[in-house]
PDB file of C-alpha atoms in Angstrom:
ATOM      1  CA  MET A   1       0.061  -0.012  -0.046  1.00 39.00           C
ATOM      2  CA  GLN A   2       1.257   3.418  -0.749  1.00 42.00           C
ATOM      3  CA  THR A   3       1.566   5.932   1.813  1.00 49.00           C
ATOM      4  CA  ALA A   4       1.993   9.826   1.869  1.00 51.00           C
ATOM      5  CA  SER A   5       5.651   9.311   1.873  1.00 42.00           C
ATOM      6  CA  ASP A   6       5.729   7.031  -1.309  1.00 45.00           C
ATOM      7  CA  ALA A   7       5.437   8.212  -4.929  1.00 45.00           C
ATOM      8  CA  ALA A   8       4.358   6.145  -7.902  1.00 47.00           C
ATOM      9  CA  GLY A   9       5.878   6.967 -11.231  1.00 46.00           C
ATOM     10  CA  ALA A  10       8.245   9.684  -9.699  1.00 46.00           C
ATOM     11  CA  PRO A  11      10.751  11.007 -12.085  1.00 48.00           C
ATOM     12  CA  ALA A  12      14.394  10.333 -11.664  1.00 43.00           C
ATOM     13  CA  ALA A  13      16.248  12.579  -9.328  1.00 44.00           C
ATOM     14  CA  SER A  14      18.490  13.806 -12.076  1.00 44.00           C
ATOM     15  CA  ALA A  15      15.699  14.919 -14.335  1.00 71.00           C
ATOM     16  CA  SER A  16      15.103  18.702 -14.721  1.00 86.00           C
ATOM     17  CA  PRO A  17      12.376  20.008 -12.220  1.00 92.00           C
ATOM     18  CA  PRO A  18       9.123  20.860 -13.820  1.00 97.00           C
ATOM     19  CA  THR A  19       7.888  24.449 -14.319  1.00 97.00           C
ATOM     20  CA  ILE A  20       4.503  23.683 -12.662  1.00 98.00           C
ATOM     21  CA  SER A  21       3.319  20.888 -10.389  1.00 98.00           C
ATOM     22  CA  VAL A  22      -0.540  20.266 -10.552  1.00 98.00           C
ATOM     23  CA  VAL A  23      -1.607  19.126  -7.069  1.00 98.00           C
ATOM     24  CA  ILE A  24      -5.087  17.300  -6.850  1.00 98.00           C
ATOM     25  CA  PRO A  25      -6.492  16.174  -3.529  1.00 97.00           C
ATOM     26  CA  VAL A  26      -9.053  13.337  -4.054  1.00 97.00           C
ATOM     27  CA  ARG A  27     -11.281  10.950  -2.096  1.00 96.00           C
ATOM     28  CA  ASN A  28     -13.364   8.397  -3.825  1.00 96.00           C
ATOM     29  CA  GLU A  29     -13.166   9.970  -7.270  1.00 96.00           C
ATOM     30  CA  ALA A  30     -12.249   6.888  -9.378  1.00 97.00           C
ATOM     31  CA  PRO A  31     -14.570   7.699 -12.445  1.00 96.00           C
ATOM     32  CA  ASN A  32     -12.861  11.227 -12.676  1.00 96.00           C
ATOM     33  CA  ILE A  33      -9.224  10.315 -12.490  1.00 97.00           C
ATOM     34  CA  ALA A  34      -8.523   9.379 -16.288  1.00 96.00           C
ATOM     35  CA  PRO A  35     -10.619  11.999 -17.896  1.00 96.00           C
ATOM     36  CA  LEU A  36      -9.012  14.895 -15.793  1.00 97.00           C
ATOM     37  CA  VAL A  37      -5.501  13.570 -16.306  1.00 97.00           C
ATOM     38  CA  ALA A  38      -6.061  13.518 -20.080  1.00 96.00           C
ATOM     39  CA  GLU A  39      -7.411  17.030 -19.912  1.00 97.00           C
ATOM     40  CA  ILE A  40      -4.411  18.252 -17.923  1.00 98.00           C
ATOM     41  CA  GLU A  41      -2.060  16.693 -20.560  1.00 97.00           C
ATOM     42  CA  VAL A  42      -3.688  18.514 -23.295  1.00 97.00           C
ATOM     43  CA  ALA A  43      -3.746  21.840 -21.342  1.00 98.00           C
ATOM     44  CA  LEU A  44      -0.048  21.613 -20.422  1.00 98.00           C
ATOM     45  CA  ALA A  45       1.393  20.071 -23.584  1.00 96.00           C
ATOM     46  CA  GLY A  46       4.743  21.445 -24.384  1.00 94.00           C
ATOM     47  CA  MET A  47       5.114  22.785 -20.715  1.00 97.00           C
ATOM     48  CA  PRO A  48       7.337  20.862 -18.303  1.00 97.00           C
ATOM     49  CA  HIS A  49       4.911  19.701 -15.783  1.00 98.00           C
ATOM     50  CA  GLU A  50       3.984  16.914 -13.232  1.00 98.00           C
ATOM     51  CA  ILE A  51       0.680  15.860 -11.935  1.00 98.00           C
ATOM     52  CA  ILE A  52       0.559  14.815  -8.363  1.00 98.00           C
ATOM     53  CA  TYR A  53      -2.578  13.098  -7.030  1.00 98.00           C
ATOM     54  CA  VAL A  54      -2.995  12.812  -3.200  1.00 98.00           C
ATOM     55  CA  ASP A  55      -5.562   9.919  -2.417  1.00 98.00           C
ATOM     56  CA  ASP A  56      -7.073  11.012   0.903  1.00 97.00           C
ATOM     57  CA  GLY A  57      -7.946   7.607   2.217  1.00 97.00           C
ATOM     58  CA  SER A  58     -10.320   6.617  -0.578  1.00 97.00           C
ATOM     59  CA  THR A  59     -12.502   3.537  -0.084  1.00 96.00           C
ATOM     60  CA  ASP A  60     -13.462   3.097  -3.802  1.00 96.00           C
ATOM     61  CA  GLY A  61     -11.353   2.230  -6.895  1.00 96.00           C
ATOM     62  CA  THR A  62      -9.378   5.452  -6.692  1.00 97.00           C
ATOM     63  CA  PRO A  63      -6.055   3.562  -6.055  1.00 96.00           C
ATOM     64  CA  GLU A  64      -6.481   1.209  -9.100  1.00 97.00           C
ATOM     65  CA  ALA A  65      -7.678   4.182 -11.343  1.00 97.00           C
ATOM     66  CA  LEU A  66      -4.593   6.083 -10.435  1.00 97.00           C
ATOM     67  CA  ARG A  67      -2.279   3.099 -11.289  1.00 94.00           C
ATOM     68  CA  GLN A  68      -4.039   2.683 -14.657  1.00 94.00           C
ATOM     69  CA  ALA A  69      -4.436   6.427 -15.627  1.00 92.00           C
ATOM     70  CA  ALA A  70      -2.588   7.783 -18.626  1.00 80.00           C
ATOM     71  CA  PRO A  71       0.531   5.670 -19.183  1.00 86.00           C
ATOM     72  CA  GLY A  72       3.522   7.896 -20.009  1.00 88.00           C
ATOM     73  CA  ALA A  73       2.087  10.963 -18.247  1.00 93.00           C
ATOM     74  CA  PRO A  74       4.111  12.558 -15.679  1.00 97.00           C
ATOM     75  CA  LEU A  75       1.780  11.366 -12.980  1.00 97.00           C
ATOM     76  CA  ARG A  76       2.614  10.713  -9.433  1.00 97.00           C
ATOM     77  CA  HIS A  77       0.400   9.578  -6.804  1.00 96.00           C
ATOM     78  CA  LEU A  78       0.512   9.440  -2.952  1.00 98.00           C
ATOM     79  CA  ARG A  79      -1.952   8.013  -0.536  1.00 97.00           C
ATOM     80  CA  HIS A  80      -3.053   8.827   2.954  1.00 98.00           C
ATOM     81  CA  ARG A  81      -3.955   5.531   4.638  1.00 96.00           C
ATOM     82  CA  VAL A  82      -6.714   7.178   6.505  1.00 96.00           C
ATOM     83  CA  SER A  83      -8.669  10.301   5.374  1.00 95.00           C
ATOM     84  CA  CYS A  84      -6.875  13.437   6.846  1.00 94.00           C
ATOM     85  CA  GLY A  85      -9.060  16.107   4.997  1.00 93.00           C
ATOM     86  CA  GLN A  86      -8.566  18.181   2.010  1.00 94.00           C
ATOM     87  CA  SER A  87      -6.069  20.592   3.397  1.00 94.00           C
ATOM     88  CA  SER A  88      -3.709  17.781   4.610  1.00 96.00           C
ATOM     89  CA  ALA A  89      -3.916  16.215   1.073  1.00 97.00           C
ATOM     90  CA  VAL A  90      -2.853  19.629  -0.485  1.00 98.00           C
ATOM     91  CA  ILE A  91      -0.032  19.959   2.024  1.00 98.00           C
ATOM     92  CA  THR A  92       1.246  16.487   1.227  1.00 98.00           C
ATOM     93  CA  GLY A  93       1.201  17.230  -2.569  1.00 98.00           C
ATOM     94  CA  VAL A  94       2.857  20.518  -2.280  1.00 98.00           C
ATOM     95  CA  LYS A  95       5.647  19.129  -0.185  1.00 98.00           C
ATOM     96  CA  ALA A  96       6.198  16.337  -2.612  1.00 98.00           C
ATOM     97  CA  ALA A  97       6.155  18.725  -5.682  1.00 98.00           C
ATOM     98  CA  ARG A  98       9.261  19.505  -7.645  1.00 98.00           C
ATOM     99  CA  GLY A  99       7.937  22.435  -9.531  1.00 98.00           C
ATOM    100  CA  THR A 100       8.648  26.108  -8.914  1.00 97.00           C
ATOM    101  CA  TRP A 101       4.919  26.738  -9.412  1.00 98.00           C
ATOM    102  CA  ILE A 102       1.915  24.969  -7.930  1.00 98.00           C
ATOM    103  CA  ALA A 103      -1.429  24.758  -9.420  1.00 98.00           C
ATOM    104  CA  THR A 104      -4.285  23.104  -7.325  1.00 98.00           C
ATOM    105  CA  LEU A 105      -7.451  21.581  -8.936  1.00 96.00           C
ATOM    106  CA  ASP A 106     -10.322  19.835  -7.252  1.00 95.00           C
ATOM    107  CA  GLY A 107     -10.459  16.292  -8.289  1.00 95.00           C
ATOM    108  CA  ASP A 108     -14.177  16.188  -9.378  1.00 94.00           C
ATOM    109  CA  GLY A 109     -13.709  17.694 -12.833  1.00 94.00           C
ATOM    110  CA  GLN A 110     -15.576  20.827 -12.159  1.00 94.00           C
ATOM    111  CA  ASN A 111     -12.291  22.955 -12.577  1.00 96.00           C
ATOM    112  CA  ASP A 112     -11.194  23.396 -16.063  1.00 97.00           C
ATOM    113  CA  PRO A 113      -7.531  22.480 -16.633  1.00 98.00           C
ATOM    114  CA  ALA A 114      -7.429  24.660 -19.773  1.00 98.00           C
ATOM    115  CA  ASP A 115      -7.385  27.659 -17.344  1.00 98.00           C
ATOM    116  CA  ILE A 116      -4.021  26.773 -15.783  1.00 98.00           C
ATOM    117  CA  PRO A 117      -1.741  28.233 -18.478  1.00 98.00           C
ATOM    118  CA  ARG A 118      -3.485  31.544 -18.211  1.00 98.00           C
ATOM    119  CA  LEU A 119      -3.412  31.630 -14.419  1.00 98.00           C
ATOM    120  CA  LEU A 120       0.361  30.858 -14.642  1.00 98.00           C
ATOM    121  CA  ALA A 121       1.001  33.590 -17.059  1.00 97.00           C
ATOM    122  CA  ARG A 122      -0.799  35.976 -14.860  1.00 97.00           C
ATOM    123  CA  ALA A 123       1.144  34.867 -11.759  1.00 97.00           C
ATOM    124  CA  GLN A 124       4.459  35.066 -13.624  1.00 96.00           C
ATOM    125  CA  GLY A 125       3.630  38.561 -15.026  1.00 95.00           C
ATOM    126  CA  GLU A 126       2.617  39.785 -11.410  1.00 94.00           C
ATOM    127  CA  MET A 127       5.885  38.457 -10.081  1.00 90.00           C
ATOM    128  CA  GLN A 128       7.904  40.484 -12.687  1.00 88.00           C
ATOM    129  CA  ALA A 129       5.898  43.501 -11.843  1.00 84.00           C
ATOM    130  CA  GLY A 130       6.433  43.381  -8.003  1.00 78.00           C
ATOM    131  CA  ALA A 131       8.725  41.932  -5.585  1.00 77.00           C
ATOM    132  CA  ALA A 132       6.103  40.274  -3.323  1.00 91.00           C
ATOM    133  CA  PRO A 133       5.007  36.636  -3.993  1.00 94.00           C
ATOM    134  CA  VAL A 134       1.678  36.279  -5.625  1.00 97.00           C
ATOM    135  CA  LEU A 135      -1.317  33.831  -5.363  1.00 97.00           C
ATOM    136  CA  VAL A 136      -3.693  33.897  -8.402  1.00 98.00           C
ATOM    137  CA  ALA A 137      -7.082  32.620  -7.312  1.00 97.00           C
ATOM    138  CA  GLY A 138      -9.702  31.380  -9.614  1.00 97.00           C
ATOM    139  CA  HIS A 139     -13.000  33.193  -9.671  1.00 95.00           C
ATOM    140  CA  ARG A 140     -15.930  30.996 -10.770  1.00 92.00           C
ATOM    141  CA  VAL A 141     -18.130  33.915 -12.132  1.00 88.00           C
ATOM    142  CA  THR A 142     -20.727  31.371 -13.329  1.00 82.00           C
ATOM    143  CA  ARG A 143     -21.010  28.583 -10.820  1.00 77.00           C
ATOM    144  CA  ARG A 144     -22.443  25.087 -11.978  1.00 67.00           C
ATOM    145  CA  ASP A 145     -23.361  23.791  -8.504  1.00 60.00           C
ATOM    146  CA  SER A 146     -26.501  23.357  -6.689  1.00 61.00           C
ATOM    147  CA  TRP A 147     -28.576  26.196  -5.161  1.00 56.00           C
ATOM    148  CA  VAL A 148     -27.582  25.035  -1.830  1.00 60.00           C
ATOM    149  CA  LYS A 149     -23.941  25.097  -2.491  1.00 63.00           C
ATOM    150  CA  ARG A 150     -24.060  28.424  -4.365  1.00 61.00           C
ATOM    151  CA  ARG A 151     -25.921  30.027  -1.494  1.00 63.00           C
ATOM    152  CA  SER A 152     -23.777  28.704   1.263  1.00 62.00           C
ATOM    153  CA  SER A 153     -20.629  29.678  -0.610  1.00 64.00           C
ATOM    154  CA  ARG A 154     -22.005  33.346  -1.114  1.00 67.00           C
ATOM    155  CA  ILE A 155     -22.737  33.673   2.550  1.00 66.00           C
ATOM    156  CA  ALA A 156     -19.321  32.199   3.565  1.00 66.00           C
ATOM    157  CA  ASN A 157     -17.474  34.449   1.109  1.00 64.00           C
ATOM    158  CA  GLY A 158     -19.341  37.502   2.461  1.00 66.00           C
ATOM    159  CA  ILE A 159     -18.508  36.719   6.168  1.00 70.00           C
ATOM    160  CA  ARG A 160     -14.930  35.897   5.313  1.00 68.00           C
ATOM    161  CA  ALA A 161     -14.422  39.108   3.392  1.00 65.00           C
ATOM    162  CA  ARG A 162     -15.699  41.244   6.386  1.00 70.00           C
ATOM    163  CA  LEU A 163     -13.646  39.425   8.954  1.00 74.00           C
ATOM    164  CA  LEU A 164     -10.463  38.741   7.148  1.00 78.00           C
ATOM    165  CA  GLY A 165     -10.344  41.275   4.429  1.00 72.00           C
ATOM    166  CA  ASP A 166      -8.842  38.886   1.999  1.00 82.00           C
ATOM    167  CA  ALA A 167     -10.075  40.829  -0.971  1.00 77.00           C
ATOM    168  CA  THR A 168     -11.027  37.686  -2.811  1.00 87.00           C
ATOM    169  CA  PRO A 169     -14.550  37.158  -4.188  1.00 88.00           C
ATOM    170  CA  ASP A 170     -14.233  33.243  -4.443  1.00 88.00           C
ATOM    171  CA  THR A 171     -11.908  31.707  -1.936  1.00 87.00           C
ATOM    172  CA  GLY A 172     -13.607  28.443  -2.282  1.00 85.00           C
ATOM    173  CA  CYS A 173     -12.521  27.948  -5.869  1.00 92.00           C
ATOM    174  CA  GLY A 174     -10.061  24.884  -5.959  1.00 94.00           C
ATOM    175  CA  LEU A 175      -8.103  26.331  -8.919  1.00 98.00           C
ATOM    176  CA  LYS A 176      -5.269  28.541  -7.654  1.00 98.00           C
ATOM    177  CA  VAL A 177      -1.602  28.972  -8.834  1.00 98.00           C
ATOM    178  CA  PHE A 178       1.154  30.215  -6.555  1.00 98.00           C
ATOM    179  CA  PRO A 179       4.839  29.586  -5.935  1.00 98.00           C
ATOM    180  CA  ARG A 180       5.666  26.494  -3.996  1.00 98.00           C
ATOM    181  CA  ALA A 181       8.114  28.460  -1.854  1.00 97.00           C
ATOM    182  CA  LEU A 182       5.276  30.805  -0.687  1.00 97.00           C
ATOM    183  CA  PHE A 183       2.920  27.969   0.195  1.00 98.00           C
ATOM    184  CA  LEU A 184       5.647  26.197   2.390  1.00 97.00           C
ATOM    185  CA  ASP A 185       6.135  29.465   4.373  1.00 95.00           C
ATOM    186  CA  LEU A 186       2.437  29.476   5.518  1.00 95.00           C
ATOM    187  CA  PRO A 187       1.050  28.129   8.635  1.00 91.00           C
ATOM    188  CA  HIS A 188      -0.339  24.663   8.096  1.00 93.00           C
ATOM    189  CA  PHE A 189      -3.464  23.431   9.792  1.00 88.00           C
ATOM    190  CA  ASP A 190      -6.626  21.599   9.049  1.00 87.00           C
ATOM    191  CA  HIS A 191      -8.907  23.562   6.575  1.00 86.00           C
ATOM    192  CA  MET A 192      -6.257  26.002   5.697  1.00 89.00           C
ATOM    193  CA  HIS A 193      -6.963  25.642   2.022  1.00 90.00           C
ATOM    194  CA  ARG A 194     -10.121  27.653   2.524  1.00 87.00           C
ATOM    195  CA  PHE A 195      -8.215  30.573   3.687  1.00 91.00           C
ATOM    196  CA  LEU A 196      -5.095  30.691   1.410  1.00 94.00           C
ATOM    197  CA  PRO A 197      -5.782  34.374   0.334  1.00 93.00           C
ATOM    198  CA  ALA A 198      -5.793  35.535   3.867  1.00 91.00           C
ATOM    199  CA  LEU A 199      -2.715  33.540   4.751  1.00 93.00           C
ATOM    200  CA  VAL A 200      -0.925  34.768   1.836  1.00 94.00           C
ATOM    201  CA  LEU A 201      -1.744  38.352   2.685  1.00 92.00           C
ATOM    202  CA  ARG A 202      -0.629  37.729   6.307  1.00 90.00           C
ATOM    203  CA  GLN A 203       2.760  36.515   4.823  1.00 91.00           C
ATOM    204  CA  GLY A 204       3.440  39.778   3.027  1.00 91.00           C
ATOM    205  CA  GLY A 205       2.309  38.285  -0.399  1.00 94.00           C
ATOM    206  CA  ARG A 206      -0.270  39.539  -2.837  1.00 95.00           C
ATOM    207  CA  VAL A 207      -3.455  38.080  -4.111  1.00 95.00           C
ATOM    208  CA  VAL A 208      -5.221  38.551  -7.457  1.00 96.00           C
ATOM    209  CA  SER A 209      -8.404  36.916  -8.874  1.00 96.00           C
ATOM    210  CA  GLU A 210      -8.790  35.608 -12.335  1.00 97.00           C
ATOM    211  CA  PRO A 211     -12.217  34.543 -13.866  1.00 97.00           C
ATOM    212  CA  VAL A 212     -12.231  30.747 -14.613  1.00 97.00           C
ATOM    213  CA  ASN A 213     -14.496  28.258 -16.254  1.00 95.00           C
ATOM    214  CA  HIS A 214     -16.625  26.144 -13.869  1.00 93.00           C
ATOM    215  CA  ARG A 215     -18.339  23.056 -14.996  1.00 93.00           C
ATOM    216  CA  PRO A 216     -21.083  20.782 -13.560  1.00 88.00           C
ATOM    217  CA  ARG A 217     -20.111  17.461 -11.942  1.00 87.00           C
ATOM    218  CA  VAL A 218     -20.965  14.752 -14.340  1.00 80.00           C
ATOM    219  CA  ARG A 219     -19.366  11.693 -12.388  1.00 77.00           C
ATOM    220  CA  GLY A 220     -19.504  10.683  -8.838  1.00 63.00           C
ATOM    221  CA  ARG A 221     -20.723  12.918  -5.905  1.00 66.00           C
ATOM    222  CA  SER A 222     -19.222  15.454  -3.545  1.00 66.00           C
ATOM    223  CA  ASN A 223     -17.004  13.860  -0.719  1.00 64.00           C
ATOM    224  CA  TYR A 224     -16.001  17.008   1.048  1.00 56.00           C
ATOM    225  CA  GLY A 225     -19.506  18.214   1.856  1.00 51.00           C
ATOM    226  CA  THR A 226     -21.260  21.460   2.250  1.00 49.00           C
ATOM    227  CA  LEU A 227     -22.386  20.820   5.800  1.00 45.00           C
ATOM    228  CA  ASP A 228     -18.747  20.010   6.732  1.00 51.00           C
ATOM    229  CA  ARG A 229     -17.612  23.379   5.216  1.00 53.00           C
ATOM    230  CA  LEU A 230     -20.243  25.299   7.282  1.00 53.00           C
ATOM    231  CA  ALA A 231     -19.607  23.556  10.448  1.00 52.00           C
ATOM    232  CA  VAL A 232     -15.971  24.340  10.634  1.00 57.00           C
ATOM    233  CA  SER A 233     -16.218  28.076   9.186  1.00 64.00           C
ATOM    234  CA  VAL A 234     -16.942  29.793  12.497  1.00 68.00           C
ATOM    235  CA  PHE A 235     -14.027  28.228  14.317  1.00 67.00           C
ATOM    236  CA  ASP A 236     -11.627  28.575  11.426  1.00 75.00           C
ATOM    237  CA  LEU A 237     -12.528  32.074  10.751  1.00 73.00           C
ATOM    238  CA  LEU A 238     -11.880  32.967  14.379  1.00 68.00           C
ATOM    239  CA  GLY A 239      -8.571  31.188  14.411  1.00 71.00           C
ATOM    240  CA  VAL A 240      -7.421  32.824  11.074  1.00 73.00           C
ATOM    241  CA  ALA A 241      -8.429  36.264  12.418  1.00 70.00           C
ATOM    242  CA  TRP A 242      -6.467  35.618  15.417  1.00 68.00           C
ATOM    243  CA  LEU A 243      -3.276  34.621  13.398  1.00 75.00           C
ATOM    244  CA  GLN A 244      -3.718  37.734  11.412  1.00 74.00           C
ATOM    245  CA  ARG A 245      -3.511  39.843  14.507  1.00 71.00           C
ATOM    246  CA  ARG A 246      -0.543  37.943  15.767  1.00 71.00           C
ATOM    247  CA  GLY A 247       1.402  38.133  12.573  1.00 63.00           C
ATOM    248  CA  SER A 248       4.399  40.420  12.023  1.00 62.00           C
ATOM    249  CA  ARG A 249       6.833  41.019   9.103  1.00 65.00           C
ATOM    250  CA  PRO A 250      10.154  42.298  10.472  1.00 62.00           C
ATOM    251  CA  VAL A 251      12.352  44.379   8.119  1.00 59.00           C
ATOM    252  CA  VAL A 252      15.730  43.021   8.209  1.00 64.00           C
ATOM    253  CA  GLU A 253      18.918  44.980   7.830  1.00 71.00           C
ATOM    254  CA  GLU A 254      22.496  44.055   7.750  1.00 74.00           C
TER     255      GLU A 254
END
């Protein structure tokens, strides 16, 4: 059995590092593995990249689907023996990544991999224009979710914006692009992926939003649920607000 410390299909240590690593946390998404890998390969054709799936304790055919997906693709897959949550899966994937840049995607196929090159170009342009590291957050202008999901997300985004001032209209979008080094400097905790813009701002970075395509789910069902998101939001918001008020960025002189 693979664990979070094991990589399948990992490239040789002597290989040049990829420009971007696509990190995808999944739990029980077997039907979506092969189609999404194929889309990523088309979107990033000609760009040095790797695809890192982190199987967060799936109990369906996800491990086998990952073993069989896209022979020849630069695909690596890690596995949590038991489910540790989406944030833990993202953290595992980013730590294992070899790329300078990270793109995160939800594993349900609703994020469109075709948007990754545009978000990466925006991120690289922003980095050239300013010294502070940048996170480019996808903004699902037209949501393809149920009314309950859209409504709960709208409420959560409004409360989050008021309390944290993260200046991001859609922090729940799984499609984001950022430097790996920036993520590794952030505090890591359960549910942190929901607060990446606020954490980046706290770290002295910048956040910009970019409109992205959003698609309806056509296979499987949600495994990181709406009720779970709402249940943790209050406690997480208070915790991140506390972190913001305790953060400091010293100016170092020599």
